[in-house]
Amino acid sequence: PFLTIHLSAIAGSKIEPAQIFRILAYSEEYVFTRKEMISLINKINVYGFNIASALRDSARKSPSARLRDLFNGMATTITFGGDLEGFLNERSKSLLFEYGLDRERGNKVAETFMDIYISVVIAAPMILMLLLIIIKASGLGGIDLSIGLLTLIILAVLALINIVFLIILHLKQPKD
């Protein structure tokens, strides 16, 4: 969405569309799309593609579905003489909305893991430790471990659970 906002702002200055991509290709801001922009400029300047054909070809070869849709939309807008700035404004709004929804979903997943974490890692060991101490003190159970050893075992299990939670949380984070 941020690339599209930038494209829209540059298109608002009414410069030629090929120049828009040149400006972004030499910008250090968008590391991942920079290669696509350079490829697009090469198709126009070196291979002699017109802007719409270059956009369609880049869209076909793009690994990103969103960039593919953006390039195809831009090619269609340019081909039919539409308002490129208006198209990019509308597209940036929709992409920004999708980005917000993705972030919100990521936050909901993190909140769910936080609730699970609190119940499993904080409350359960305390209850288990109290239960084991009461059983040992009353002499009812066949547990023949010292309180220090029980504490050490629970801490080791907690450390393992923390590592698992960190790995799962890292895997569930949205990729940009």
mmCIF file of C-alpha atoms in Angstrom:
data_model
loop_
_atom_site.group_PDB
_atom_site.id
_atom_site.type_symbol
_atom_site.label_atom_id
_atom_site.label_comp_id
_atom_site.label_asym_id
_atom_site.label_seq_id
_atom_site.Cartn_x
_atom_site.Cartn_y
_atom_site.Cartn_z
ATOM 1 C CA PRO A 1 0.000 0.000 0.000
ATOM 2 C CA PHE A 2 2.827 2.421 0.715
ATOM 3 C CA LEU A 3 4.349 1.959 -2.728
ATOM 4 C CA THR A 4 0.958 2.686 -4.292
ATOM 5 C CA ILE A 5 0.571 5.838 -2.198
ATOM 6 C CA HIS A 6 4.005 6.942 -3.374
ATOM 7 C CA LEU A 7 3.103 6.132 -7.004
ATOM 8 C CA SER A 8 -0.093 8.154 -6.627
ATOM 9 C CA ALA A 9 1.742 11.158 -5.218
ATOM 10 C CA ILE A 10 4.271 11.122 -8.042
ATOM 11 C CA ALA A 11 1.518 10.621 -10.655
ATOM 12 C CA GLY A 12 -0.213 13.691 -9.193
ATOM 13 C CA SER A 13 2.659 15.814 -10.470
ATOM 14 C CA LYS A 14 1.555 14.893 -14.024
ATOM 15 C CA ILE A 15 4.913 13.498 -15.125
ATOM 16 C CA GLU A 16 5.223 10.718 -17.681
ATOM 17 C CA PRO A 17 4.421 7.251 -16.246
ATOM 18 C CA ALA A 18 7.850 5.854 -17.204
ATOM 19 C CA GLN A 19 9.463 8.574 -15.093
ATOM 20 C CA ILE A 20 7.374 7.505 -12.104
ATOM 21 C CA PHE A 21 9.013 4.092 -12.176
ATOM 22 C CA ARG A 22 12.463 5.596 -12.657
ATOM 23 C CA ILE A 23 12.027 7.699 -9.519
ATOM 24 C CA LEU A 24 10.996 4.648 -7.492
ATOM 25 C CA ALA A 25 13.714 2.442 -8.998
ATOM 26 C CA TYR A 26 16.424 4.739 -7.701
ATOM 27 C CA SER A 27 14.775 5.155 -4.328
ATOM 28 C CA GLU A 28 16.198 3.145 -1.456
ATOM 29 C CA GLU A 29 12.797 3.044 0.232
ATOM 30 C CA TYR A 30 11.260 -0.029 -1.436
ATOM 31 C CA VAL A 31 13.923 -2.715 -1.407
ATOM 32 C CA PHE A 32 11.771 -5.590 -2.643
ATOM 33 C CA THR A 33 10.007 -3.767 -5.473
ATOM 34 C CA ARG A 34 13.131 -1.996 -6.636
ATOM 35 C CA LYS A 35 14.139 -4.938 -8.845
ATOM 36 C CA GLU A 36 10.677 -4.942 -10.435
ATOM 37 C CA MET A 37 10.921 -1.214 -11.154
ATOM 38 C CA ILE A 38 14.385 -1.551 -12.701
ATOM 39 C CA SER A 39 13.147 -4.458 -14.812
ATOM 40 C CA LEU A 40 10.184 -2.367 -15.932
ATOM 41 C CA ILE A 41 12.444 0.546 -16.928
ATOM 42 C CA ASN A 42 14.732 -1.836 -18.846
ATOM 43 C CA LYS A 43 11.772 -3.237 -20.755
ATOM 44 C CA ILE A 44 10.824 0.274 -21.810
ATOM 45 C CA ASN A 45 14.277 1.732 -22.514
ATOM 46 C CA VAL A 46 16.313 -1.296 -23.627
ATOM 47 C CA TYR A 47 13.797 -3.691 -25.160
ATOM 48 C CA GLY A 48 11.524 -1.014 -26.621
ATOM 49 C CA PHE A 49 8.273 -2.073 -24.974
ATOM 50 C CA ASN A 50 5.583 0.560 -24.656
ATOM 51 C CA ILE A 51 4.586 1.343 -21.061
ATOM 52 C CA ALA A 52 1.403 -0.759 -21.099
ATOM 53 C CA SER A 53 3.145 -3.820 -22.582
ATOM 54 C CA ALA A 54 6.007 -3.483 -20.117
ATOM 55 C CA LEU A 55 3.543 -3.269 -17.223
ATOM 56 C CA ARG A 56 1.646 -6.363 -18.411
ATOM 57 C CA ASP A 57 4.867 -8.331 -18.900
ATOM 58 C CA SER A 58 6.134 -7.306 -15.466
ATOM 59 C CA ALA A 59 2.771 -8.232 -13.966
ATOM 60 C CA ARG A 60 2.956 -11.666 -15.561
ATOM 61 C CA LYS A 61 6.415 -12.283 -14.068
ATOM 62 C CA SER A 62 5.850 -10.639 -10.683
ATOM 63 C CA PRO A 63 5.979 -12.920 -7.629
ATOM 64 C CA SER A 64 3.569 -10.648 -5.725
ATOM 65 C CA ALA A 65 -0.158 -10.930 -6.426
ATOM 66 C CA ARG A 66 -0.767 -7.363 -5.238
ATOM 67 C CA LEU A 67 1.955 -5.924 -7.449
ATOM 68 C CA ARG A 68 0.650 -8.022 -10.330
ATOM 69 C CA ASP A 69 -2.843 -6.564 -9.862
ATOM 70 C CA LEU A 70 -1.424 -3.048 -9.580
ATOM 71 C CA PHE A 71 0.610 -3.361 -12.787
ATOM 72 C CA ASN A 72 -2.321 -4.861 -14.711
ATOM 73 C CA GLY A 73 -4.617 -2.092 -13.493
ATOM 74 C CA MET A 74 -2.093 0.574 -14.428
ATOM 75 C CA ALA A 75 -1.642 -0.974 -17.893
ATOM 76 C CA THR A 76 -5.391 -0.982 -18.452
ATOM 77 C CA THR A 77 -5.739 2.607 -17.225
ATOM 78 C CA ILE A 78 -2.916 3.815 -19.478
ATOM 79 C CA THR A 79 -4.184 1.833 -22.499
ATOM 80 C CA PHE A 80 -7.699 3.243 -22.287
ATOM 81 C CA GLY A 81 -6.611 6.772 -21.394
ATOM 82 C CA GLY A 82 -7.958 6.733 -17.856
ATOM 83 C CA ASP A 83 -6.903 8.898 -14.943
ATOM 84 C CA LEU A 84 -3.752 7.226 -13.612
ATOM 85 C CA GLU A 85 -3.635 9.391 -10.504
ATOM 86 C CA GLY A 86 -7.288 8.581 -9.697
ATOM 87 C CA PHE A 87 -6.694 4.879 -10.243
ATOM 88 C CA LEU A 88 -3.649 4.908 -7.971
ATOM 89 C CA ASN A 89 -5.506 6.883 -5.287
ATOM 90 C CA GLU A 90 -8.356 4.370 -5.225
ATOM 91 C CA ARG A 91 -6.003 1.400 -5.357
ATOM 92 C CA SER A 92 -3.890 2.790 -2.494
ATOM 93 C CA LYS A 93 -7.019 3.248 -0.370
ATOM 94 C CA SER A 94 -8.105 -0.351 -0.918
ATOM 95 C CA LEU A 95 -4.588 -1.700 -0.297
ATOM 96 C CA LEU A 96 -4.269 0.375 2.862
ATOM 97 C CA PHE A 97 -7.608 -0.978 4.067
ATOM 98 C CA GLU A 98 -6.450 -4.576 3.387
ATOM 99 C CA TYR A 99 -3.173 -3.839 5.185
ATOM 100 C CA GLY A 100 -5.117 -2.608 8.227
ATOM 101 C CA LEU A 101 -7.263 -5.751 8.211
ATOM 102 C CA ASP A 102 -4.161 -7.960 8.007
ATOM 103 C CA ARG A 103 -2.606 -6.133 10.944
ATOM 104 C CA GLU A 104 -5.829 -6.426 12.918
ATOM 105 C CA ARG A 105 -5.941 -10.173 12.245
ATOM 106 C CA GLY A 106 -2.342 -10.446 13.412
ATOM 107 C CA ASN A 107 -3.227 -8.595 16.605
ATOM 108 C CA LYS A 108 -6.172 -10.944 17.251
ATOM 109 C CA VAL A 109 -3.893 -13.966 16.850
ATOM 110 C CA ALA A 110 -1.376 -12.407 19.245
ATOM 111 C CA GLU A 111 -4.150 -11.700 21.776
ATOM 112 C CA THR A 112 -5.337 -15.307 21.571
ATOM 113 C CA PHE A 113 -1.807 -16.587 22.145
ATOM 114 C CA MET A 114 -1.440 -14.158 25.047
ATOM 115 C CA ASP A 115 -4.560 -15.579 26.710
ATOM 116 C CA ILE A 116 -3.340 -19.133 26.184
ATOM 117 C CA TYR A 117 0.117 -18.171 27.422
ATOM 118 C CA ILE A 118 -1.226 -16.595 30.593
ATOM 119 C CA SER A 119 -3.336 -19.622 31.430
ATOM 120 C CA VAL A 120 -0.760 -22.268 30.516
ATOM 121 C CA VAL A 121 2.513 -20.686 31.557
ATOM 122 C CA ILE A 122 1.575 -18.501 34.503
ATOM 123 C CA ALA A 123 -1.527 -19.859 36.217
ATOM 124 C CA ALA A 124 -1.153 -23.613 35.621
ATOM 125 C CA PRO A 125 2.368 -24.007 37.098
ATOM 126 C CA MET A 126 1.429 -22.034 40.197
ATOM 127 C CA ILE A 127 -1.651 -24.191 40.751
ATOM 128 C CA LEU A 128 0.336 -27.378 40.023
ATOM 129 C CA MET A 129 3.106 -26.346 42.444
ATOM 130 C CA LEU A 130 0.590 -25.566 45.202
ATOM 131 C CA LEU A 131 -1.201 -28.844 44.565
ATOM 132 C CA LEU A 132 2.019 -30.866 44.703
ATOM 133 C CA ILE A 133 3.171 -29.098 47.876
ATOM 134 C CA ILE A 134 -0.190 -29.756 49.564
ATOM 135 C CA ILE A 135 -0.097 -33.420 48.515
ATOM 136 C CA LYS A 136 3.498 -33.785 49.771
ATOM 137 C CA ALA A 137 2.753 -31.977 53.049
ATOM 138 C CA SER A 138 -0.352 -34.049 53.752
ATOM 139 C CA GLY A 139 1.420 -37.312 52.948
ATOM 140 C CA LEU A 140 -1.410 -38.472 50.664
ATOM 141 C CA GLY A 141 0.512 -38.903 47.435
ATOM 142 C CA GLY A 142 3.261 -41.206 46.409
ATOM 143 C CA ILE A 143 5.391 -38.323 45.138
ATOM 144 C CA ASP A 144 8.832 -38.720 46.594
ATOM 145 C CA LEU A 145 10.465 -35.569 45.231
ATOM 146 C CA SER A 146 11.797 -32.653 47.210
ATOM 147 C CA ILE A 147 10.234 -29.207 46.802
ATOM 148 C CA GLY A 148 13.469 -27.947 45.219
ATOM 149 C CA LEU A 149 13.422 -30.722 42.624
ATOM 150 C CA LEU A 150 9.723 -30.100 41.904
ATOM 151 C CA THR A 151 10.485 -26.420 41.401
ATOM 152 C CA LEU A 152 13.363 -27.234 39.063
ATOM 153 C CA ILE A 153 11.197 -29.596 36.979
ATOM 154 C CA ILE A 154 8.402 -27.016 36.697
ATOM 155 C CA LEU A 155 10.902 -24.296 35.703
ATOM 156 C CA ALA A 156 12.394 -26.555 33.016
ATOM 157 C CA VAL A 157 8.926 -27.307 31.630
ATOM 158 C CA LEU A 158 8.118 -23.571 31.710
ATOM 159 C CA ALA A 159 11.275 -22.754 29.776
ATOM 160 C CA LEU A 160 10.378 -25.347 27.134
ATOM 161 C CA ILE A 161 6.802 -24.029 26.874
ATOM 162 C CA ASN A 162 8.142 -20.458 26.521
ATOM 163 C CA ILE A 163 10.394 -21.507 23.657
ATOM 164 C CA VAL A 164 7.509 -23.281 21.893
ATOM 165 C CA PHE A 165 5.253 -20.232 22.331
ATOM 166 C CA LEU A 166 7.913 -17.897 20.944
ATOM 167 C CA ILE A 167 8.405 -20.104 17.887
ATOM 168 C CA ILE A 168 4.649 -20.339 17.233
ATOM 169 C CA LEU A 169 4.167 -16.605 17.706
ATOM 170 C CA HIS A 170 7.039 -15.865 15.322
ATOM 171 C CA LEU A 171 5.555 -18.178 12.685
ATOM 172 C CA LYS A 172 2.097 -16.597 13.014
ATOM 173 C CA GLN A 173 3.299 -13.022 12.498
ATOM 174 C CA PRO A 174 2.240 -11.474 9.172
ATOM 175 C CA LYS A 175 4.992 -11.271 6.605
ATOM 176 C CA ASP A 176 5.463 -7.913 4.836
#
